[in-house]
């Protein structure tokens, strides 16, 4: 199980982090509608190359940060605020997205879709702090350790989860267009509930640390 958990949580972290409509997945869906599935998949492959690098960098930094417990506690406190903010956002204030929102102008270009995918993924800096926080949190609960094999499995899980979500957007976005608002609205509620639970667990563990004198 010690080798299954890094893969599983990497996969789940990617799905949760990428499934909300955003820059990369909506661009992939838009390219699929304009240029076809093959062009969209080339775009996705380019994005995945950058995601692999971002995830590896995240784990590398997380390993250093994890060795300094003062930083770990600070990140937990920051993480608690982030998870609370995400819960409020998804449950209360998340706007419904149209299929034209958040998609950059590069989709109008006929440039190499693989390179465009790398570019769009490169300007999205969210994955680095996100996976740093995830890997440190998992390590603090003894569900992940900074060993080469476990790091590889975590990164592989992230890539597989990302690939699945991107493929869903490319393959089914057009079919779901008429129900997009309904789907996104309910998806926001689900994600908001999940982040709320994570925030509660993080708060409980922080309170234990404070009462035990850290």
Short mmCIF file of C-alpha atoms in Angstrom, two decimals:
data_model
loop_
_atom_site.label_atom_id
_atom_site.label_comp_id
_atom_site.label_asym_id
_atom_site.label_seq_id
_atom_site.Cartn_x
_atom_site.Cartn_y
_atom_site.Cartn_z
CA UNK A 1 0.00 0.00 0.00
CA UNK A 2 2.92 2.35 0.61
CA UNK A 3 3.50 2.39 -3.15
CA UNK A 4 -0.17 2.49 -4.10
CA UNK A 5 -1.02 5.57 -2.03
CA UNK A 6 1.43 7.98 -3.76
CA UNK A 7 -0.01 7.00 -7.15
CA UNK A 8 -3.62 7.19 -5.92
CA UNK A 9 -3.26 10.57 -4.24
CA UNK A 10 -1.30 11.97 -7.17
CA UNK A 11 -4.12 10.85 -9.45
CA UNK A 12 -6.85 12.29 -7.20
CA UNK A 13 -4.97 15.56 -6.66
CA UNK A 14 -4.67 16.04 -10.42
CA UNK A 15 -8.34 15.29 -11.03
CA UNK A 16 -9.51 17.69 -8.31
CA UNK A 17 -7.06 20.39 -9.39
CA UNK A 18 -7.73 20.21 -13.13
CA UNK A 19 -11.40 19.26 -13.50
CA UNK A 20 -12.74 22.77 -12.76
CA UNK A 21 -13.00 24.73 -16.04
CA UNK A 22 -9.69 26.51 -16.50
CA UNK A 23 -7.14 27.76 -18.96
CA UNK A 24 -5.72 24.44 -20.18
CA UNK A 25 -8.75 22.16 -20.26
CA UNK A 26 -11.08 24.70 -21.88
CA UNK A 27 -8.41 25.54 -24.46
CA UNK A 28 -8.06 21.83 -25.26
CA UNK A 29 -11.83 21.54 -25.65
CA UNK A 30 -11.95 24.62 -27.87
CA UNK A 31 -9.16 23.33 -30.11
CA UNK A 32 -11.04 20.04 -30.41
CA UNK A 33 -14.12 21.89 -31.64
CA UNK A 34 -12.16 24.05 -34.08
CA UNK A 35 -9.38 21.81 -35.41
CA UNK A 36 -10.44 18.32 -34.38
CA UNK A 37 -9.47 15.72 -31.81
CA UNK A 38 -5.95 15.06 -33.11
CA UNK A 39 -4.93 18.72 -32.82
CA UNK A 40 -6.39 18.86 -29.33
CA UNK A 41 -4.45 15.77 -28.25
CA UNK A 42 -1.21 17.30 -29.55
CA UNK A 43 -1.99 20.34 -27.42
CA UNK A 44 -2.65 18.09 -24.41
CA UNK A 45 0.65 16.22 -24.87
CA UNK A 46 2.51 19.54 -24.87
CA UNK A 47 0.70 20.60 -21.70
CA UNK A 48 1.53 17.27 -20.02
CA UNK A 49 5.25 17.72 -20.64
CA UNK A 50 5.19 20.96 -18.66
CA UNK A 51 2.92 19.48 -15.97
CA UNK A 52 5.45 16.66 -15.51
CA UNK A 53 8.25 19.20 -14.97
CA UNK A 54 6.11 21.34 -12.66
CA UNK A 55 5.13 18.34 -10.54
CA UNK A 56 8.70 17.10 -10.25
CA UNK A 57 9.88 20.58 -9.24
CA UNK A 58 7.07 20.73 -6.68
CA UNK A 59 8.10 17.45 -5.06
CA UNK A 60 11.74 18.56 -5.04
CA UNK A 61 10.90 21.77 -3.16
CA UNK A 62 8.47 19.94 -0.91
CA UNK A 63 11.26 17.58 0.19
CA UNK A 64 13.36 20.53 1.34
CA UNK A 65 10.44 22.25 3.03
CA UNK A 66 9.38 19.03 4.76
CA UNK A 67 12.77 18.88 6.50
CA UNK A 68 12.01 22.19 8.22
CA UNK A 69 9.01 21.65 10.48
CA UNK A 70 8.49 25.36 11.11
CA UNK A 71 7.86 25.86 7.41
CA UNK A 72 5.58 22.81 7.33
CA UNK A 73 3.36 24.23 10.07
CA UNK A 74 3.28 27.61 8.35
CA UNK A 75 2.24 25.93 5.08
CA UNK A 76 -0.47 24.00 6.90
CA UNK A 77 -1.83 27.29 8.23
CA UNK A 78 -1.69 28.80 4.75
CA UNK A 79 -3.24 25.63 3.34
CA UNK A 80 -6.11 25.89 5.82
CA UNK A 81 -6.88 29.42 4.62
CA UNK A 82 -6.63 28.30 0.98
CA UNK A 83 -8.97 25.34 1.48
CA UNK A 84 -11.49 27.53 3.34
CA UNK A 85 -11.33 30.12 0.56
CA UNK A 86 -11.78 27.43 -2.11
CA UNK A 87 -14.76 25.98 -0.26
CA UNK A 88 -16.43 29.37 -0.04
CA UNK A 89 -15.64 30.09 -3.68
CA UNK A 90 -16.98 26.82 -5.06
CA UNK A 91 -20.05 26.68 -2.81
CA UNK A 92 -21.10 30.32 -2.93
CA UNK A 93 -19.38 32.51 -5.48
CA UNK A 94 -18.28 30.32 -8.39
CA UNK A 95 -19.67 31.71 -11.61
CA UNK A 96 -20.94 29.46 -14.34
CA UNK A 97 -18.56 29.39 -17.28
CA UNK A 98 -19.47 29.47 -20.90
CA UNK A 99 -17.51 27.41 -23.40
CA UNK A 100 -15.87 30.63 -24.58
CA UNK A 101 -14.51 31.70 -21.20
CA UNK A 102 -10.89 31.54 -20.08
CA UNK A 103 -9.64 30.39 -23.48
CA UNK A 104 -6.65 32.31 -24.83
CA UNK A 105 -6.29 33.73 -28.31
CA UNK A 106 -3.62 31.20 -29.25
CA UNK A 107 -6.38 28.79 -30.34
CA UNK A 108 -6.94 30.97 -33.39
CA UNK A 109 -3.39 30.29 -34.52
CA UNK A 110 -2.29 27.38 -36.69
CA UNK A 111 1.02 27.09 -34.85
CA UNK A 112 2.26 23.72 -33.68
CA UNK A 113 -0.35 22.58 -31.19
CA UNK A 114 2.23 20.69 -29.12
CA UNK A 115 4.23 23.89 -28.58
CA UNK A 116 1.06 25.87 -27.88
CA UNK A 117 0.18 23.30 -25.23
CA UNK A 118 3.58 23.74 -23.61
CA UNK A 119 3.20 27.53 -23.70
CA UNK A 120 -0.30 27.61 -22.19
CA UNK A 121 0.71 25.15 -19.46
CA UNK A 122 3.87 27.18 -18.73
CA UNK A 123 1.93 30.35 -17.96
CA UNK A 124 -0.21 28.43 -15.46
CA UNK A 125 1.82 28.56 -12.22
CA UNK A 126 -0.86 27.11 -9.93
CA UNK A 127 0.39 23.46 -10.10
CA UNK A 128 3.71 24.17 -8.33
CA UNK A 129 2.37 25.52 -4.99
CA UNK A 130 -0.59 23.14 -5.28
CA UNK A 131 1.51 19.97 -5.52
CA UNK A 132 3.99 21.26 -2.94
CA UNK A 133 1.10 21.58 -0.50
CA UNK A 134 -0.37 18.19 -1.45
CA UNK A 135 2.91 16.27 -1.14
CA UNK A 136 3.82 17.90 2.19
CA UNK A 137 0.35 17.20 3.57
CA UNK A 138 0.55 13.55 2.51
CA UNK A 139 4.04 13.22 4.01
CA UNK A 140 2.83 14.67 7.32
CA UNK A 141 0.19 11.91 7.49
CA UNK A 142 2.77 9.22 6.59
CA UNK A 143 1.00 8.52 3.29
CA UNK A 144 3.96 9.62 1.19
CA UNK A 145 7.72 9.71 1.63
CA UNK A 146 10.36 11.50 -0.41
CA UNK A 147 11.89 8.38 -1.93
CA UNK A 148 12.63 8.06 -5.62
CA UNK A 149 10.05 5.36 -6.35
CA UNK A 150 7.27 7.05 -4.40
CA UNK A 151 8.06 10.37 -6.04
CA UNK A 152 7.89 8.72 -9.46
CA UNK A 153 4.55 7.07 -8.61
CA UNK A 154 3.13 10.37 -7.38
CA UNK A 155 4.21 12.19 -10.54
CA UNK A 156 2.90 9.33 -12.69
CA UNK A 157 -0.44 9.52 -10.87
CA UNK A 158 -0.59 13.25 -11.55
CA UNK A 159 0.11 12.72 -15.24
CA UNK A 160 -2.50 9.96 -15.54
CA UNK A 161 -5.13 12.00 -13.70
CA UNK A 162 -4.38 15.06 -15.80
CA UNK A 163 -4.54 13.03 -19.01
CA UNK A 164 -7.92 11.57 -18.06
CA UNK A 165 -9.45 14.97 -17.32
CA UNK A 166 -8.07 16.53 -20.49
CA UNK A 167 -9.36 13.61 -22.55
CA UNK A 168 -12.83 13.98 -21.03
CA UNK A 169 -12.87 17.66 -21.99
CA UNK A 170 -11.65 16.92 -25.52
CA UNK A 171 -13.95 13.95 -26.11
CA UNK A 172 -17.19 14.98 -24.44
CA UNK A 173 -17.21 18.78 -24.17
CA UNK A 174 -19.11 19.24 -27.39
CA UNK A 175 -21.73 16.64 -26.41
CA UNK A 176 -22.17 18.22 -23.00
CA UNK A 177 -22.43 21.78 -24.28
CA UNK A 178 -26.17 22.04 -23.69
CA UNK A 179 -25.75 20.80 -20.12
CA UNK A 180 -22.49 22.60 -19.36
CA UNK A 181 -23.98 25.07 -16.86
CA UNK A 182 -25.77 22.32 -14.93
CA UNK A 183 -22.66 20.14 -14.86
CA UNK A 184 -20.34 22.94 -13.74
CA UNK A 185 -22.77 24.13 -11.05
CA UNK A 186 -23.00 20.67 -9.46
CA UNK A 187 -19.28 20.03 -9.91
CA UNK A 188 -18.56 23.23 -7.96
CA UNK A 189 -20.69 21.96 -5.07
CA UNK A 190 -18.88 18.62 -5.00
CA UNK A 191 -15.43 20.23 -5.08
CA UNK A 192 -16.48 22.79 -2.46
CA UNK A 193 -17.60 19.98 -0.16
CA UNK A 194 -14.32 18.11 -0.64
CA UNK A 195 -12.18 21.19 0.08
CA UNK A 196 -14.38 21.92 3.10
CA UNK A 197 -13.69 18.46 4.52
CA UNK A 198 -9.96 18.88 3.87
CA UNK A 199 -10.06 22.27 5.62
CA UNK A 200 -11.77 20.69 8.64
CA UNK A 201 -9.19 17.89 8.85
CA UNK A 202 -6.36 20.43 8.53
CA UNK A 203 -7.87 22.58 11.31
CA UNK A 204 -8.19 19.59 13.63
CA UNK A 205 -4.56 18.62 13.08
CA UNK A 206 -3.37 22.19 13.61
CA UNK A 207 -5.31 22.38 16.89
CA UNK A 208 -3.64 19.13 18.00
CA UNK A 209 -0.24 20.62 17.22
CA UNK A 210 -1.02 23.80 19.18
CA UNK A 211 -2.37 21.95 22.22
CA UNK A 212 0.60 19.59 22.20
CA UNK A 213 2.99 22.51 22.08
CA UNK A 214 3.90 21.72 18.45
#
